[in-house]
């Protein structure tokens, strides 16, 4: 259902899923009296079971967001649609997700706008892809590159679950970014490049080839060694502005009466962000005046960015297949329920 006065053709993809009463096939977030959250997919005849009783889905379907519902033993839950930040932390995953705090920084600091032409590499579980798609909108484009088919399947399922179906602005290609991007994108045709990968410095030439003058390249890396090597590669290439690196940390606060203090736990280091902009063709980047320092990498330095060294766990094929199956089944269940509801409301075509 669209807002009055807004033509259906101009409605943003997936926007109708964020409005109106809760429907079968939707994911909802249940929060109990202690603040514990559970995300479920509503189904006809379904129920949410815990050791404290069960909650029939019929008591949720058809109610507006923010309703308080009670289960069979009297325990209460508040019901809301999950926000993007909630969704990405609860969705099926095969690889670590880009945290919301970093995704927000990427969208803002890379100046990703509606209609932008964006490419990304390292799709993982699709968390960052969802944020980028919301930023570029239906009339922009996001072309994602992923080396592993299992990760692509998981990301595809999560994206379609969040938006209610395939997003019109999204394409995904299997293969190495530096090889495939120059085949699919014309030179100077891309507005923004976002890389979430182990060795982004290997992509400097490919990024410089497809990125338009003034375009932004932003990389997400886990370690100081990766940050340093990527920055030096950007400087050595000469076709970019001086790189800038930073990280963000989020600390919540405990709010209860006069007991107002920082939380004991916080989301501290998750990764570093590094950005630079493409210069005009033929221009050479200005060399920043700085003290002499060591810029060469020893073999020990190069070994520091292997997957094991940066703390990445090897993901088993079994886990990847299970995550892809979970993501796909969520999409199929929602699509089936939506189709049944459409037939009930409009009759067979």
Coordinates of C-alpha atoms in Angstrom, one line a residue, residues 54-224:
X54 CA 4.1 -20.0 23.0
X55 CA 2.8 -17.1 21.0
X56 CA 0.5 -17.8 18.0
X57 CA 1.3 -15.9 14.9
X58 CA -2.4 -15.1 14.5
X59 CA -2.1 -12.7 17.5
X60 CA 0.4 -10.7 15.5
X61 CA -0.9 -10.9 11.9
X62 CA -3.0 -7.9 11.1
X63 CA -2.0 -5.7 14.0
X64 CA 0.0 -2.4 13.6
X65 CA 3.6 -2.1 14.6
X66 CA 4.2 -1.3 18.3
X67 CA 1.4 -3.6 19.5
X68 CA 2.0 -5.4 22.8
X69 CA 1.0 -9.1 22.6
X70 CA 0.7 -11.8 25.3
X71 CA 1.6 -15.4 25.0
X72 CA -0.1 -18.4 26.5
X73 CA 1.5 -18.0 29.9
X74 CA 1.0 -14.3 30.2
X75 CA 4.4 -13.1 29.1
X76 CA 4.3 -9.9 27.0
X77 CA 6.2 -8.9 23.9
X78 CA 6.3 -5.7 21.9
X79 CA 6.1 -6.3 18.2
X80 CA 8.0 -4.2 15.6
X81 CA 9.4 -4.6 12.2
X82 CA 13.2 -5.0 12.5
X83 CA 15.2 -2.0 11.5
X84 CA 18.0 -2.4 9.0
X85 CA 20.6 -2.6 11.9
X86 CA 18.5 -5.3 13.6
X87 CA 18.0 -7.3 10.4
X88 CA 21.7 -7.5 9.4
X89 CA 22.7 -8.8 12.8
X90 CA 20.1 -11.5 12.8
X91 CA 20.0 -12.7 9.2
X92 CA 21.6 -15.9 8.0
X93 CA 25.3 -15.5 7.3
X94 CA 28.3 -17.3 5.9
X95 CA 30.8 -14.5 6.5
X96 CA 31.1 -11.8 9.1
X97 CA 28.9 -8.9 8.3
X98 CA 29.8 -5.3 8.0
X99 CA 28.5 -3.7 11.2
X100 CA 25.8 -1.0 10.9
X101 CA 28.2 1.6 12.3
X102 CA 30.6 0.9 9.5
X103 CA 28.0 0.6 6.8
X104 CA 26.6 4.0 7.9
X105 CA 30.1 5.5 7.7
X106 CA 30.6 4.0 4.2
X107 CA 27.3 5.4 2.8
X108 CA 28.0 8.9 4.3
X109 CA 31.7 9.3 3.8
X110 CA 31.7 7.8 0.3
X111 CA 28.8 10.2 -0.5
X112 CA 26.6 7.4 -2.0
X113 CA 23.5 9.2 -3.3
X114 CA 20.2 8.2 -5.1
X115 CA 21.0 7.3 -8.7
X116 CA 24.7 6.7 -8.1
X117 CA 26.5 4.0 -10.0
X118 CA 28.4 1.9 -7.4
X119 CA 30.4 -1.2 -7.6
X120 CA 31.4 -3.3 -4.6
X121 CA 33.6 -6.4 -4.0
X122 CA 33.4 -8.9 -1.2
X123 CA 29.6 -9.3 -0.9
X124 CA 29.9 -11.7 2.1
X125 CA 26.4 -12.1 3.6
X126 CA 24.9 -9.0 1.9
X127 CA 24.7 -6.7 4.8
X128 CA 26.6 -3.8 3.1
X129 CA 24.8 -4.5 -0.2
X130 CA 21.5 -3.8 1.5
X131 CA 22.7 -0.4 2.8
X132 CA 24.2 0.5 -0.6
X133 CA 20.9 -0.5 -2.4
X134 CA 18.9 1.7 -0.1
X135 CA 21.3 4.6 -0.8
X136 CA 21.4 4.3 -4.6
X137 CA 17.6 3.7 -4.8
X138 CA 15.7 2.1 -7.7
X139 CA 17.2 4.3 -10.3
X140 CA 20.8 3.9 -9.3
X141 CA 22.9 0.8 -9.8
X142 CA 24.9 -1.5 -7.6
X143 CA 27.1 -4.1 -9.3
X144 CA 28.6 -6.6 -6.7
X145 CA 31.5 -8.9 -7.3
X146 CA 32.0 -12.1 -5.2
X147 CA 34.5 -14.9 -5.6
X148 CA 32.5 -17.6 -3.8
X149 CA 29.2 -18.8 -5.1
X150 CA 28.0 -19.8 -1.6
X151 CA 28.4 -16.3 -0.3
X152 CA 26.6 -14.9 -3.4
X153 CA 23.6 -17.3 -2.7
X154 CA 23.5 -16.2 0.9
X155 CA 23.7 -12.5 0.0
X156 CA 21.0 -12.9 -2.6
X157 CA 18.6 -14.6 -0.2
X158 CA 19.1 -11.9 2.5
X159 CA 18.7 -9.0 0.0
X160 CA 15.5 -10.5 -1.4
X161 CA 14.2 -11.1 2.1
X162 CA 14.8 -7.5 3.1
X163 CA 13.3 -5.9 0.0
X164 CA 10.6 -8.5 -0.6
X165 CA 12.1 -9.7 -3.9
X166 CA 15.0 -9.0 -6.4
X167 CA 16.1 -5.4 -6.3
X168 CA 15.9 -3.6 -9.7
X169 CA 19.2 -1.8 -9.1
X170 CA 21.3 -4.9 -8.2
X171 CA 23.5 -7.2 -10.3
X172 CA 26.0 -9.7 -8.9
X173 CA 28.9 -11.3 -10.7
X174 CA 31.1 -14.2 -9.7
X175 CA 34.8 -13.8 -10.1
X176 CA 37.8 -11.7 -9.1
X177 CA 37.0 -8.0 -8.9
X178 CA 40.1 -6.8 -10.7
X179 CA 39.5 -9.1 -13.6
X180 CA 35.7 -8.8 -14.0
X181 CA 35.0 -5.1 -13.3
X182 CA 36.9 -3.9 -16.4
X183 CA 34.8 -6.3 -18.5
X184 CA 31.5 -5.1 -17.1
X185 CA 32.0 -1.4 -16.5
X186 CA 33.2 1.2 -19.1
X187 CA 36.3 3.2 -18.2
X188 CA 35.3 6.2 -16.1
X189 CA 31.7 5.1 -15.8
X190 CA 31.5 4.3 -12.0
X191 CA 30.8 6.9 -9.4
X192 CA 31.8 5.0 -6.3
X193 CA 33.9 1.9 -5.5
X194 CA 33.5 0.0 -2.2
X195 CA 35.9 -2.9 -1.4
X196 CA 35.6 -5.3 1.5
X197 CA 38.4 -7.7 0.8
X198 CA 41.7 -9.0 2.1
X199 CA 44.0 -7.3 -0.5
X200 CA 42.4 -4.1 -1.9
X201 CA 45.8 -2.8 -3.0
X202 CA 45.8 -5.4 -5.8
X203 CA 42.8 -3.6 -7.3
X204 CA 44.3 -0.1 -7.6
X205 CA 44.6 -0.2 -11.4
X206 CA 41.1 -1.6 -12.0
X207 CA 39.6 1.0 -9.7
X208 CA 41.4 3.8 -11.4
X209 CA 40.2 2.5 -14.8
X210 CA 36.5 2.4 -14.0
X211 CA 36.2 5.2 -11.6
X212 CA 35.1 8.6 -12.9
X213 CA 37.1 11.7 -12.1
X214 CA 36.1 12.9 -8.6
X215 CA 34.7 9.5 -7.8
X216 CA 35.3 7.9 -4.4
X217 CA 37.1 4.7 -3.6
X218 CA 36.5 3.4 0.0
X219 CA 38.0 0.2 1.4
X220 CA 37.1 -1.7 4.6
X221 CA 40.0 -3.6 6.1
X222 CA 40.5 -5.5 9.4
X223 CA 44.2 -4.9 10.3
X224 CA 46.7 -2.0 10.5

